[in-house]
């Protein structure tokens, strides 16, 4: 196992099933875990009668783009045990995997807050409706607390500008939204499937300690480079004195006047 430390980020190259049980408890989990993702709804463009024309004339999308040898039920109980009580977690999924992810998360002990939607503003063409959205299970372990910006919407539209060659990279802005809504500056964020390191970059920019785990050495090196580059950039917008949650963070919400 290889370990790299970059500022407040500790990065592990190895299998999360071996590493997470050895860690101290963490305050938040934000992860785009591996799941089977195919390139579209047909084997190849030329198999369709007449094919496509115009900008899609050379398009073909046969085969899977993500290698996955781990199930939701294999790892969700592990991260549940690692998360402190009364904390929140974010697990990303596409539509096809959402049901399985939800069921496995609840079986592990998590409770669902709500399902969040990311509008990617772009999609791969296929013979069905083109998917422009992905989903996030916003969950908790234990008591609920109000997110730091309750004006945040459950649907956000953020265009993905790739900063790496990872096939399922997520926007830093999206991960930062989740991290900053569910943590304070000394709360540790875990991503057990670090990929290209976007969650780590978001933690650096938000001033949060980060633990990242990645099995693939190529992507691990990619994460190290991105997080190292982010750590060299001063963040003038990092909040000050942001390490103390409010004393009433677990207080019930104030009822709305006139509500039934």
Short mmCIF file of C-alpha atoms in Angstrom, two decimals:
data_model
loop_
_atom_site.label_atom_id
_atom_site.label_comp_id
_atom_site.label_asym_id
_atom_site.label_seq_id
_atom_site.Cartn_x
_atom_site.Cartn_y
_atom_site.Cartn_z
CA UNK A 1 0.00 0.00 0.00
CA UNK A 2 1.25 3.45 -0.90
CA UNK A 3 0.41 6.55 1.18
CA UNK A 4 0.92 10.18 0.17
CA UNK A 5 0.38 13.23 2.39
CA UNK A 6 -0.33 16.57 0.75
CA UNK A 7 -1.17 19.30 3.25
CA UNK A 8 -4.28 18.16 5.13
CA UNK A 9 -4.94 15.40 2.59
CA UNK A 10 -3.96 11.78 3.19
CA UNK A 11 -4.14 9.62 0.05
CA UNK A 12 -4.03 5.83 -0.06
CA UNK A 13 -3.33 3.67 -3.12
CA UNK A 14 -5.08 0.41 -2.28
CA UNK A 15 -8.38 -1.37 -1.73
CA UNK A 16 -10.84 0.58 0.41
CA UNK A 17 -12.10 -2.67 1.92
CA UNK A 18 -8.69 -3.12 3.53
CA UNK A 19 -7.96 0.54 4.34
CA UNK A 20 -11.19 2.08 5.67
CA UNK A 21 -11.45 -0.27 8.71
CA UNK A 22 -8.01 0.95 9.84
CA UNK A 23 -8.95 4.65 9.78
CA UNK A 24 -10.19 6.89 12.55
CA UNK A 25 -13.82 7.92 12.26
CA UNK A 26 -14.63 10.57 9.66
CA UNK A 27 -17.19 13.39 9.58
CA UNK A 28 -18.55 13.17 6.04
CA UNK A 29 -18.44 10.85 3.04
CA UNK A 30 -18.63 12.20 -0.51
CA UNK A 31 -18.04 9.67 -3.26
CA UNK A 32 -18.81 8.70 -6.83
CA UNK A 33 -18.39 4.98 -6.31
CA UNK A 34 -17.77 2.53 -9.18
CA UNK A 35 -20.79 0.92 -10.77
CA UNK A 36 -21.41 -0.59 -14.19
CA UNK A 37 -21.78 2.14 -16.79
CA UNK A 38 -22.33 1.46 -20.47
CA UNK A 39 -21.70 3.85 -23.28
CA UNK A 40 -25.26 3.85 -24.53
CA UNK A 41 -28.28 1.90 -25.68
CA UNK A 42 -26.95 0.02 -28.68
CA UNK A 43 -23.85 -1.90 -29.73
CA UNK A 44 -22.78 0.34 -32.60
CA UNK A 45 -24.14 3.08 -34.79
CA UNK A 46 -23.88 1.00 -37.95
CA UNK A 47 -26.24 -1.63 -36.55
CA UNK A 48 -29.11 0.82 -36.76
CA UNK A 49 -30.95 0.95 -40.07
CA UNK A 50 -29.57 3.93 -41.92
CA UNK A 51 -27.29 4.87 -39.01
CA UNK A 52 -26.93 8.52 -37.97
CA UNK A 53 -25.92 11.46 -40.06
CA UNK A 54 -24.36 14.85 -39.50
CA UNK A 55 -22.23 15.25 -36.39
CA UNK A 56 -23.25 11.75 -35.21
CA UNK A 57 -22.27 9.91 -38.39
CA UNK A 58 -19.17 8.31 -36.79
CA UNK A 59 -20.75 7.65 -33.43
CA UNK A 60 -20.66 4.16 -31.92
CA UNK A 61 -20.98 3.24 -28.28
CA UNK A 62 -20.49 -0.46 -27.73
CA UNK A 63 -19.10 -1.88 -24.53
CA UNK A 64 -18.67 -0.75 -20.93
CA UNK A 65 -16.54 2.27 -20.03
CA UNK A 66 -16.07 1.49 -16.34
CA UNK A 67 -14.54 -1.62 -14.80
CA UNK A 68 -16.44 -2.63 -11.66
CA UNK A 69 -15.81 -5.65 -9.47
CA UNK A 70 -17.44 -4.39 -6.27
CA UNK A 71 -21.10 -4.22 -5.27
CA UNK A 72 -22.86 -1.53 -3.23
CA UNK A 73 -23.46 -4.07 -0.48
CA UNK A 74 -19.71 -4.86 -0.33
CA UNK A 75 -18.61 -1.40 0.74
CA UNK A 76 -21.51 0.64 2.15
CA UNK A 77 -21.47 -1.19 5.53
CA UNK A 78 -17.73 -0.47 5.75
CA UNK A 79 -18.08 3.29 5.29
CA UNK A 80 -21.14 3.34 7.57
CA UNK A 81 -18.96 1.98 10.36
CA UNK A 82 -16.29 4.60 9.62
CA UNK A 83 -18.68 7.56 9.72
CA UNK A 84 -19.26 9.29 13.05
CA UNK A 85 -22.76 9.35 14.47
CA UNK A 86 -25.01 12.26 13.44
CA UNK A 87 -23.15 12.92 10.22
CA UNK A 88 -24.07 13.08 6.53
CA UNK A 89 -22.99 11.26 3.36
CA UNK A 90 -23.34 11.68 -0.40
CA UNK A 91 -23.33 8.70 -2.78
CA UNK A 92 -23.55 9.36 -6.52
CA UNK A 93 -25.29 7.08 -9.03
CA UNK A 94 -26.89 7.01 -12.43
CA UNK A 95 -30.56 6.19 -12.87
CA UNK A 96 -30.06 2.48 -13.50
CA UNK A 97 -28.09 1.95 -10.31
CA UNK A 98 -30.08 4.25 -8.04
CA UNK A 99 -32.48 1.60 -6.72
CA UNK A 100 -29.70 -0.83 -5.82
CA UNK A 101 -27.60 1.91 -4.21
CA UNK A 102 -30.54 3.17 -2.15
CA UNK A 103 -31.48 -0.31 -0.93
CA UNK A 104 -27.89 -1.20 -0.01
CA UNK A 105 -27.33 2.11 1.80
CA UNK A 106 -30.45 1.66 3.93
CA UNK A 107 -29.51 -1.97 4.60
CA UNK A 108 -26.14 -0.71 5.86
CA UNK A 109 -27.88 1.62 8.32
CA UNK A 110 -28.07 4.95 6.49
CA UNK A 111 -31.28 7.01 6.39
CA UNK A 112 -32.22 8.97 3.28
CA UNK A 113 -32.53 12.75 3.47
CA UNK A 114 -33.39 13.21 -0.20
CA UNK A 115 -32.26 12.47 -3.74
CA UNK A 116 -30.25 15.24 -5.37
CA UNK A 117 -30.05 15.72 -9.14
CA UNK A 118 -27.17 17.02 -11.22
CA UNK A 119 -27.98 18.41 -14.67
CA UNK A 120 -24.82 17.82 -16.72
CA UNK A 121 -26.06 19.92 -19.68
CA UNK A 122 -24.65 17.33 -22.07
CA UNK A 123 -25.29 13.70 -22.96
CA UNK A 124 -24.07 10.82 -25.07
CA UNK A 125 -26.51 10.09 -27.92
CA UNK A 126 -28.38 6.81 -27.85
CA UNK A 127 -31.55 5.29 -29.26
CA UNK A 128 -33.62 6.17 -26.17
CA UNK A 129 -33.97 9.44 -24.29
CA UNK A 130 -30.58 11.06 -23.84
CA UNK A 131 -29.60 11.16 -20.17
CA UNK A 132 -28.45 14.57 -19.01
CA UNK A 133 -28.77 13.89 -15.28
CA UNK A 134 -27.07 11.94 -12.54
CA UNK A 135 -28.24 11.47 -8.98
CA UNK A 136 -26.86 11.66 -5.46
CA UNK A 137 -28.26 9.87 -2.43
CA UNK A 138 -28.01 12.44 0.35
CA UNK A 139 -28.04 10.33 3.50
CA UNK A 140 -27.32 10.50 7.20
CA UNK A 141 -26.15 8.33 10.07
CA UNK A 142 -28.05 9.14 13.23
CA UNK A 143 -29.72 12.47 13.94
CA UNK A 144 -30.41 14.98 11.20
CA UNK A 145 -29.03 18.50 11.12
CA UNK A 146 -29.82 21.40 8.82
CA UNK A 147 -27.38 21.87 5.95
CA UNK A 148 -25.34 25.04 6.12
CA UNK A 149 -27.11 26.67 3.18
CA UNK A 150 -30.76 25.57 3.28
CA UNK A 151 -31.41 27.71 0.20
CA UNK A 152 -29.52 25.10 -1.86
CA UNK A 153 -31.70 23.43 -4.49
CA UNK A 154 -32.03 19.67 -4.97
CA UNK A 155 -31.42 20.22 -8.71
CA UNK A 156 -28.21 21.94 -9.80
CA UNK A 157 -27.07 22.58 -13.35
CA UNK A 158 -23.29 22.50 -13.72
CA UNK A 159 -21.48 21.87 -16.99
CA UNK A 160 -18.73 19.27 -16.70
CA UNK A 161 -15.38 20.63 -17.85
CA UNK A 162 -12.99 17.69 -17.76
CA UNK A 163 -9.69 18.36 -16.03
CA UNK A 164 -8.45 14.79 -16.41
CA UNK A 165 -8.78 11.69 -18.56
CA UNK A 166 -10.95 9.88 -16.00
CA UNK A 167 -14.13 8.67 -17.78
CA UNK A 168 -16.55 9.67 -14.99
CA UNK A 169 -14.96 12.82 -13.57
CA UNK A 170 -17.34 15.09 -11.63
CA UNK A 171 -17.27 18.91 -11.38
CA UNK A 172 -15.32 20.37 -8.48
CA UNK A 173 -18.14 22.87 -8.01
CA UNK A 174 -20.63 20.06 -7.40
CA UNK A 175 -18.48 18.28 -4.82
CA UNK A 176 -17.74 21.59 -3.09
CA UNK A 177 -21.47 22.24 -2.74
CA UNK A 178 -21.95 18.95 -0.91
CA UNK A 179 -18.83 19.31 1.25
CA UNK A 180 -19.47 22.87 2.35
CA UNK A 181 -23.13 22.18 3.16
CA UNK A 182 -22.38 19.22 5.44
CA UNK A 183 -19.08 20.06 7.16
CA UNK A 184 -17.12 22.62 9.11
CA UNK A 185 -13.46 23.35 8.48
CA UNK A 186 -12.00 20.78 10.88
CA UNK A 187 -14.38 17.99 9.81
CA UNK A 188 -12.68 15.16 7.92
CA UNK A 189 -14.12 14.16 4.53
CA UNK A 190 -13.64 10.64 3.14
CA UNK A 191 -13.83 9.55 -0.48
CA UNK A 192 -13.22 5.77 -0.61
CA UNK A 193 -13.21 5.79 -4.44
CA UNK A 194 -11.11 8.86 -5.20
CA UNK A 195 -10.84 8.45 -8.98
CA UNK A 196 -9.31 11.60 -10.45
CA UNK A 197 -9.29 13.36 -7.05
CA UNK A 198 -12.12 15.86 -7.53
CA UNK A 199 -13.41 15.45 -3.96
CA UNK A 200 -9.90 16.05 -2.66
CA UNK A 201 -9.49 19.18 -4.78
CA UNK A 202 -12.82 20.44 -3.45
CA UNK A 203 -11.66 19.80 0.13
CA UNK A 204 -8.46 21.74 -0.46
CA UNK A 205 -10.42 24.65 -1.89
CA UNK A 206 -12.92 24.50 1.00
CA UNK A 207 -10.28 24.12 3.72
CA UNK A 208 -11.36 20.62 4.85
CA UNK A 209 -9.09 17.71 5.83
CA UNK A 210 -9.43 14.90 3.31
CA UNK A 211 -8.84 11.16 3.16
CA UNK A 212 -8.90 9.62 -0.30
CA UNK A 213 -8.52 6.01 -1.40
CA UNK A 214 -7.97 4.82 -4.97
CA UNK A 215 -7.18 1.29 -6.15
CA UNK A 216 -5.99 2.13 -9.66
CA UNK A 217 -2.41 3.41 -9.57
CA UNK A 218 -2.82 5.55 -12.71
CA UNK A 219 -5.78 7.40 -11.24
CA UNK A 220 -4.07 7.59 -7.85
CA UNK A 221 -1.13 9.40 -9.44
CA UNK A 222 -3.60 11.65 -11.27
CA UNK A 223 -5.29 12.50 -7.96
CA UNK A 224 -1.99 13.30 -6.31
CA UNK A 225 -1.07 15.70 -9.11
CA UNK A 226 -4.44 17.48 -9.06
CA UNK A 227 -4.54 17.81 -5.26
CA UNK A 228 -0.93 18.98 -5.14
CA UNK A 229 -1.68 21.63 -7.78
CA UNK A 230 -4.77 22.78 -5.87
CA UNK A 231 -2.80 23.02 -2.62
CA UNK A 232 -0.35 25.45 -4.25
CA UNK A 233 -3.11 27.93 -5.13
CA UNK A 234 -4.08 30.37 -2.39
CA UNK A 235 -7.81 30.39 -1.66
CA UNK A 236 -8.85 33.92 -0.78
CA UNK A 237 -12.46 32.84 -0.28
CA UNK A 238 -11.81 30.19 2.36
CA UNK A 239 -14.05 30.94 5.36
CA UNK A 240 -12.40 32.07 8.58
CA UNK A 241 -13.23 30.74 12.06
CA UNK A 242 -15.31 28.02 10.48
CA UNK A 243 -14.54 25.12 12.80
CA UNK A 244 -17.38 25.31 15.32
CA UNK A 245 -20.84 23.96 14.49
CA UNK A 246 -23.73 25.85 16.10
CA UNK A 247 -24.75 24.67 19.54
CA UNK A 248 -28.32 24.07 18.31
CA UNK A 249 -27.39 22.19 15.12
CA UNK A 250 -29.67 19.28 16.05
CA UNK A 251 -32.63 21.46 17.04
CA UNK A 252 -35.85 20.75 15.13
CA UNK A 253 -36.74 23.11 12.34
CA UNK A 254 -38.98 26.05 13.23
CA UNK A 255 -42.54 25.36 11.98
CA UNK A 256 -43.77 27.60 9.19
CA UNK A 257 -46.63 29.85 10.29
CA UNK A 258 -49.97 28.61 9.00
CA UNK A 259 -48.63 25.17 8.01
CA UNK A 260 -50.93 22.23 8.65
#
